[in-house]
Coordinates of C-alpha atoms in Angstrom, one line a residue:
X1 CA 165.8 112.2 -18.7
X2 CA 166.1 111.2 -22.3
X3 CA 164.4 108.3 -24.0
X4 CA 165.0 106.5 -27.3
X5 CA 162.2 108.5 -28.8
X6 CA 164.4 111.6 -28.4
X7 CA 167.1 110.4 -30.8
X8 CA 167.1 112.6 -33.9
X9 CA 165.8 115.6 -31.9
X10 CA 167.4 118.7 -30.5
X11 CA 168.4 118.5 -26.8
X12 CA 170.1 120.5 -24.2
X13 CA 172.4 118.6 -21.8
X14 CA 174.0 119.8 -18.6
X15 CA 177.1 117.8 -17.6
X16 CA 179.3 117.7 -14.6
X17 CA 182.8 118.7 -15.6
X18 CA 184.5 119.1 -12.2
X19 CA 184.3 120.2 -8.6
X20 CA 185.3 123.3 -6.8
X21 CA 185.1 123.7 -3.0
X22 CA 182.8 120.8 -2.7
X23 CA 180.4 122.1 -5.4
X24 CA 180.0 120.6 -8.9
X25 CA 180.9 122.6 -12.0
X26 CA 178.6 122.3 -15.0
X27 CA 178.9 122.8 -18.7
X28 CA 175.9 123.0 -21.1
X29 CA 175.7 121.5 -24.6
X30 CA 173.1 122.0 -27.3
X31 CA 172.7 119.8 -30.3
X32 CA 171.0 116.9 -32.1
X33 CA 170.8 113.6 -30.1
X34 CA 172.3 111.0 -32.4
X35 CA 172.8 108.0 -30.0
X36 CA 171.6 107.0 -26.6
X37 CA 173.0 104.0 -24.8
X38 CA 173.1 102.7 -21.3
X39 CA 176.5 104.3 -20.9
X40 CA 176.7 107.3 -23.1
X41 CA 174.8 110.2 -24.7
X42 CA 176.1 111.4 -28.1
X43 CA 175.2 114.8 -29.6
X44 CA 176.0 116.4 -32.9
X45 CA 176.8 120.0 -31.9
X46 CA 178.0 123.0 -34.0
X47 CA 181.5 122.3 -32.6
X48 CA 181.4 118.6 -33.6
X49 CA 180.3 115.3 -32.1
X50 CA 180.2 115.2 -28.3
X51 CA 180.0 111.8 -26.4
X52 CA 179.1 112.2 -22.7
X53 CA 179.2 109.4 -20.2
X54 CA 175.8 108.9 -18.5
X55 CA 177.5 109.2 -15.2
X56 CA 178.4 112.9 -16.0
X57 CA 174.9 113.9 -17.1
X58 CA 173.2 116.1 -14.5
X59 CA 170.2 117.0 -16.6
X60 CA 169.1 116.6 -20.2
X61 CA 165.8 117.3 -22.1
X62 CA 164.4 117.8 -25.5
X63 CA 164.1 121.4 -26.7
X64 CA 162.2 123.0 -29.6
X65 CA 164.0 122.5 -32.9
X66 CA 166.0 125.2 -34.6
X67 CA 164.5 126.2 -38.0
X68 CA 164.4 123.0 -39.9
X69 CA 163.4 122.1 -43.5
X70 CA 160.0 120.6 -43.9
X71 CA 159.6 116.8 -44.1
X72 CA 158.7 117.3 -47.8
X73 CA 161.9 119.2 -48.4
X74 CA 164.0 116.5 -46.7
X75 CA 162.3 113.8 -48.8
X76 CA 162.8 115.7 -52.0
X77 CA 166.5 116.2 -51.3
X78 CA 167.0 112.6 -50.3
X79 CA 165.4 111.5 -53.6
X80 CA 167.5 113.9 -55.6
X81 CA 170.6 112.4 -53.8
X82 CA 169.4 108.9 -54.6
X83 CA 169.0 109.9 -58.3
X84 CA 172.6 111.3 -58.3
X85 CA 174.1 108.1 -56.8
X86 CA 171.9 105.3 -58.4
X87 CA 172.3 101.8 -57.2
X88 CA 172.1 99.2 -60.1
X89 CA 169.9 96.8 -58.1
X90 CA 166.8 98.3 -56.6
X91 CA 163.6 97.4 -54.9
X92 CA 160.6 99.0 -53.2
X93 CA 158.8 98.5 -50.0
X94 CA 155.9 100.8 -50.4
X95 CA 157.6 104.2 -50.7
X96 CA 160.9 103.0 -49.1
X97 CA 163.8 102.3 -51.5
X98 CA 166.0 99.2 -51.3
X99 CA 169.4 99.6 -53.0
X100 CA 172.4 97.3 -53.7
X101 CA 175.6 97.9 -55.5
X102 CA 178.0 95.0 -54.7
X103 CA 178.7 96.5 -51.3
X104 CA 180.3 99.7 -52.9
X105 CA 179.5 102.7 -50.7
X106 CA 176.9 102.9 -47.9
X107 CA 174.4 105.1 -49.8
X108 CA 174.1 102.6 -52.7
X109 CA 173.7 99.6 -50.4
X110 CA 171.2 100.7 -47.9
X111 CA 167.4 101.1 -47.6
X112 CA 166.1 104.7 -47.6
X113 CA 163.0 104.8 -45.3
X114 CA 161.2 107.9 -46.5
X115 CA 157.4 107.7 -47.0
X116 CA 155.1 104.8 -46.1
X117 CA 156.5 101.3 -46.2
X118 CA 152.9 100.0 -46.6
X119 CA 153.1 97.9 -43.5
X120 CA 153.8 98.3 -39.8
X121 CA 157.3 99.4 -39.0
X122 CA 158.6 96.1 -37.4
X123 CA 157.3 94.2 -40.4
X124 CA 159.0 96.7 -42.8
X125 CA 162.3 96.2 -41.1
X126 CA 161.9 92.5 -41.2
X127 CA 161.4 92.8 -44.9
X128 CA 164.5 94.9 -45.3
X129 CA 166.6 92.3 -43.5
X130 CA 165.2 89.6 -45.8
X131 CA 165.9 91.6 -49.0
X132 CA 169.6 92.1 -48.1
X133 CA 170.0 88.5 -46.8
X134 CA 168.7 87.2 -50.2
X135 CA 171.6 89.1 -51.8
X136 CA 174.2 87.9 -49.3
X137 CA 174.7 91.4 -47.9
X138 CA 174.4 92.9 -44.4
X139 CA 171.3 94.9 -44.0
X140 CA 171.8 98.7 -43.8
X141 CA 169.4 101.6 -43.5
X142 CA 170.0 105.3 -44.0
X143 CA 168.0 107.3 -41.5
X144 CA 167.6 111.0 -42.3
X145 CA 167.1 112.8 -39.0
X146 CA 164.8 113.7 -37.4
X147 CA 162.5 112.5 -40.2
X148 CA 163.4 108.8 -39.7
X149 CA 163.9 109.0 -35.9
X150 CA 161.1 106.4 -35.3
X151 CA 162.9 104.0 -37.6
X152 CA 166.1 104.7 -35.7
X153 CA 164.4 104.0 -32.4
X154 CA 163.2 100.6 -33.7
X155 CA 166.7 99.8 -35.0
X156 CA 168.2 100.7 -31.5
X157 CA 165.8 98.1 -30.0
X158 CA 167.1 95.5 -32.4
X159 CA 170.8 96.3 -31.6
X160 CA 171.8 97.9 -34.9
X161 CA 175.0 100.0 -34.8
X162 CA 175.6 103.4 -36.4
X163 CA 178.3 104.6 -38.8
X164 CA 179.6 108.2 -38.3
X165 CA 177.1 111.0 -38.6
X166 CA 176.8 112.5 -42.1
X167 CA 175.8 116.1 -42.8
X168 CA 173.7 116.8 -45.9
X169 CA 174.7 120.3 -46.7
X170 CA 173.3 122.8 -49.2
X171 CA 174.1 126.2 -50.6
X172 CA 172.6 128.5 -53.3
X173 CA 174.4 127.9 -56.6
X174 CA 174.8 131.4 -57.8
X175 CA 177.5 132.6 -55.3
X176 CA 179.6 129.5 -56.1
X177 CA 180.0 130.3 -59.8
X178 CA 183.4 131.3 -61.1
X179 CA 181.9 133.8 -63.5
X180 CA 179.4 134.2 -66.3
X181 CA 178.7 131.0 -68.2
X182 CA 177.5 130.7 -71.8
X183 CA 174.1 129.0 -71.7
X184 CA 174.9 126.7 -74.6
X185 CA 178.1 125.3 -73.1
X186 CA 178.4 126.1 -69.5
X187 CA 181.9 127.5 -70.1
X188 CA 182.9 130.3 -67.8
X189 CA 183.9 133.4 -69.8
X190 CA 185.5 135.4 -67.0
X191 CA 188.1 134.7 -64.4
X192 CA 188.6 133.0 -62.0
X193 CA 188.1 129.4 -62.9
X194 CA 188.3 128.6 -66.6
X195 CA 186.5 125.5 -67.7
X196 CA 187.1 123.2 -70.6
X197 CA 184.2 121.0 -71.8
X198 CA 184.2 117.8 -73.7
X199 CA 185.1 117.7 -77.4
X200 CA 182.2 118.4 -79.7
X201 CA 180.7 121.0 -77.4
X202 CA 179.7 124.2 -79.3
X203 CA 182.3 126.9 -79.3
X204 CA 181.8 129.8 -76.9
X205 CA 182.0 133.3 -78.3
X206 CA 185.1 135.2 -77.1
X207 CA 184.7 136.2 -73.4
X208 CA 186.3 138.6 -71.1
X209 CA 188.9 136.4 -69.5
X210 CA 192.3 137.8 -69.2
X211 CA 193.7 134.5 -70.2
X212 CA 192.8 132.3 -73.2
X213 CA 190.2 129.6 -72.6
X214 CA 192.0 126.6 -71.2
X215 CA 194.8 128.7 -69.8
X216 CA 195.7 129.2 -66.1
X217 CA 193.6 131.5 -64.0
X218 CA 194.9 134.5 -62.2
X219 CA 196.0 132.3 -59.3
X220 CA 198.1 130.2 -61.8
X221 CA 195.9 127.2 -61.5
X222 CA 195.4 124.9 -64.5
X223 CA 191.9 124.8 -66.1
X224 CA 189.2 122.4 -64.9
X225 CA 188.3 119.9 -67.7
X226 CA 184.7 118.6 -67.5
X227 CA 184.1 115.3 -69.3
X228 CA 181.0 113.1 -69.6
X229 CA 183.1 110.1 -68.7
X230 CA 185.9 109.8 -66.1
X231 CA 189.5 109.2 -67.2
X232 CA 191.5 106.1 -66.1
X233 CA 193.4 108.5 -63.8
X234 CA 190.2 109.8 -62.3
X235 CA 188.9 106.3 -61.7
X236 CA 192.2 105.3 -60.0
X237 CA 191.8 108.1 -57.5
X238 CA 188.2 107.2 -56.8
X239 CA 189.1 103.5 -56.4
X240 CA 191.8 104.4 -53.9
X241 CA 189.3 106.5 -51.9
X242 CA 186.4 104.1 -52.0
X243 CA 188.3 100.8 -51.8
X244 CA 188.1 99.5 -55.4
X245 CA 185.6 99.9 -58.3
X246 CA 183.4 96.9 -59.0
X247 CA 181.1 97.0 -62.1
X248 CA 178.3 98.3 -59.8
X249 CA 180.5 101.3 -58.8
X250 CA 180.8 102.3 -62.5
X251 CA 177.1 102.2 -62.8
X252 CA 176.7 104.4 -59.7
X253 CA 179.1 106.9 -61.1
X254 CA 177.9 107.0 -64.7
X255 CA 174.2 106.1 -64.8
X256 CA 172.9 109.7 -64.3
X257 CA 171.3 111.7 -67.1
X258 CA 173.3 114.8 -66.4
X259 CA 176.8 114.1 -65.0
X260 CA 180.2 115.6 -65.4
X261 CA 183.6 114.4 -64.2
X262 CA 186.1 117.2 -63.3
X263 CA 189.8 116.8 -64.0
X264 CA 192.6 119.2 -63.3
X265 CA 195.9 118.4 -65.0
X266 CA 199.3 120.1 -65.1
X267 CA 202.0 118.7 -67.4
X268 CA 200.0 115.5 -67.8
X269 CA 199.8 114.9 -64.1
X270 CA 196.3 114.7 -62.5
X271 CA 196.0 117.2 -59.6
X272 CA 192.3 117.2 -58.6
X273 CA 189.0 115.5 -59.4
X274 CA 185.3 116.0 -58.7
X275 CA 181.9 114.8 -59.9
X276 CA 178.8 116.8 -60.5
X277 CA 175.2 115.8 -61.3
X278 CA 172.0 117.6 -61.9
X279 CA 168.9 115.9 -60.5
X280 CA 165.7 116.6 -58.6
X281 CA 163.8 117.9 -61.7
X282 CA 166.9 120.0 -62.6
X283 CA 166.9 121.9 -59.3
X284 CA 170.0 120.4 -57.6
X285 CA 173.6 120.3 -58.5
X286 CA 175.1 117.4 -56.5
X287 CA 178.8 117.3 -55.7
X288 CA 180.8 114.2 -54.8
X289 CA 184.3 112.9 -54.8
X290 CA 185.8 116.4 -54.7
X291 CA 189.5 115.8 -54.0
X292 CA 192.9 117.4 -54.5
X293 CA 195.6 114.8 -54.6
X294 CA 198.2 114.9 -51.8
X295 CA 200.9 116.4 -54.0
X296 CA 198.6 119.3 -55.0
X297 CA 196.9 120.3 -51.8
X298 CA 196.7 123.8 -50.3
X299 CA 196.4 125.4 -53.8
X300 CA 192.6 126.0 -53.8
X301 CA 192.0 123.2 -56.3
X302 CA 189.0 121.8 -54.5
X303 CA 187.3 125.2 -54.6
X304 CA 188.4 125.5 -58.3
X305 CA 186.7 122.3 -59.1
X306 CA 183.5 123.2 -57.2
X307 CA 183.2 126.5 -59.1
X308 CA 183.7 124.9 -62.4
X309 CA 180.9 122.4 -61.7
X310 CA 178.7 125.2 -60.4
X311 CA 179.1 127.0 -63.8
X312 CA 178.1 123.8 -65.6
X313 CA 175.1 123.2 -63.2
X314 CA 173.9 126.8 -63.7
X315 CA 173.9 126.4 -67.4
X316 CA 171.5 123.5 -67.0
X317 CA 169.2 125.6 -64.8
X318 CA 170.1 124.3 -61.3
X319 CA 169.6 126.8 -58.5
X320 CA 170.9 124.9 -55.5
X321 CA 173.9 122.7 -54.6
X322 CA 174.1 119.8 -52.2
X323 CA 176.8 117.4 -50.9
X324 CA 177.2 114.9 -48.2
X325 CA 180.2 114.9 -45.8
X326 CA 180.9 113.1 -42.5
X327 CA 180.8 115.4 -39.6
X328 CA 184.2 114.2 -38.3
X329 CA 185.9 115.3 -41.6
X330 CA 186.7 118.7 -40.1
X331 CA 188.9 119.9 -43.0
X332 CA 186.1 119.3 -45.6
X333 CA 183.4 120.7 -43.3
X334 CA 185.4 123.9 -42.8
X335 CA 186.0 124.3 -46.5
X336 CA 182.3 123.9 -47.3
X337 CA 181.4 126.3 -44.5
X338 CA 183.8 128.9 -46.1
X339 CA 181.9 128.5 -49.4
X340 CA 178.5 129.1 -47.8
X341 CA 177.2 125.6 -47.2
X342 CA 175.0 124.9 -44.2
X343 CA 173.5 121.7 -42.9
X344 CA 170.1 120.9 -44.3
X345 CA 169.7 117.7 -42.3
X346 CA 171.8 114.8 -41.1
X347 CA 171.6 111.0 -41.5
X348 CA 173.0 107.9 -39.9
X349 CA 173.8 104.7 -41.7
X350 CA 172.6 101.9 -39.5
X351 CA 174.0 98.4 -39.8
X352 CA 172.4 95.2 -38.7
X353 CA 174.2 93.2 -36.0

């Protein structure tokens, strides 16, 4: 049977799903073990999260992993993600990062246990708990899996809970671009997906678009405007999605060397937003807060925004794109799958009791 050491690893599980003529009926599931309790086994499968009562488990065991990124690749992407979402208050515990942002967002208020904490694991987690207690915050730890599976096992023993599983997804940048972009401005010069950049950006030579720069694309969608600061409308949408915007949140959003805020307007009404960053030594375009407003959904605007940000990232030399999405957000996961994103690794945000 399974043990806590198996959390974060790939397993196969055979469960009893019924009975026919006195014989049990079985169903098999394959996925990553994300939680193991006295009563349930929880897997992250390709079809979604599966929670199986222990009483229904006939057999379960760890199996060799599917092709996974190296530990170094996971660490590099986690650090690029941290750079793209920078907490204003930071500390270090050996290689581990300690982050606080007035409680705004899990990523900016959790420890990132990658590398060596420079002390035994139990002592490291004691230090994490003290660091957050000194700031009047609940201690949280982001555990990239399976890299931080040993950390997760120790947190299980301490009774820490888990937030929903998050998929860290990646895709090559080039297929996401809307068209050819001028290297000086990042403006796409062919349809679909026209892009307007902030005032003061150098003019782009006439391109091959069948509409003027800033006009609607062939699907009739308004242009995506990329600005180096978010508008008040943009911030209002983000505040509604994230539960307010304290000063620390504005730092998280703005304190990145290369950042753009995407806006789509029609007749002065905001239709969609997004945020893009370039981090990780210029390799990664990070996407966050991609959203079409309720009155403008099912028009392809989220994809429109992503392609505009891909044009901008390509102009800065980025070659890959990453984002983070909860596995249970099926609509978003399906959209990103249709655009070529695959799961690089996963993580759980663990919360102290």
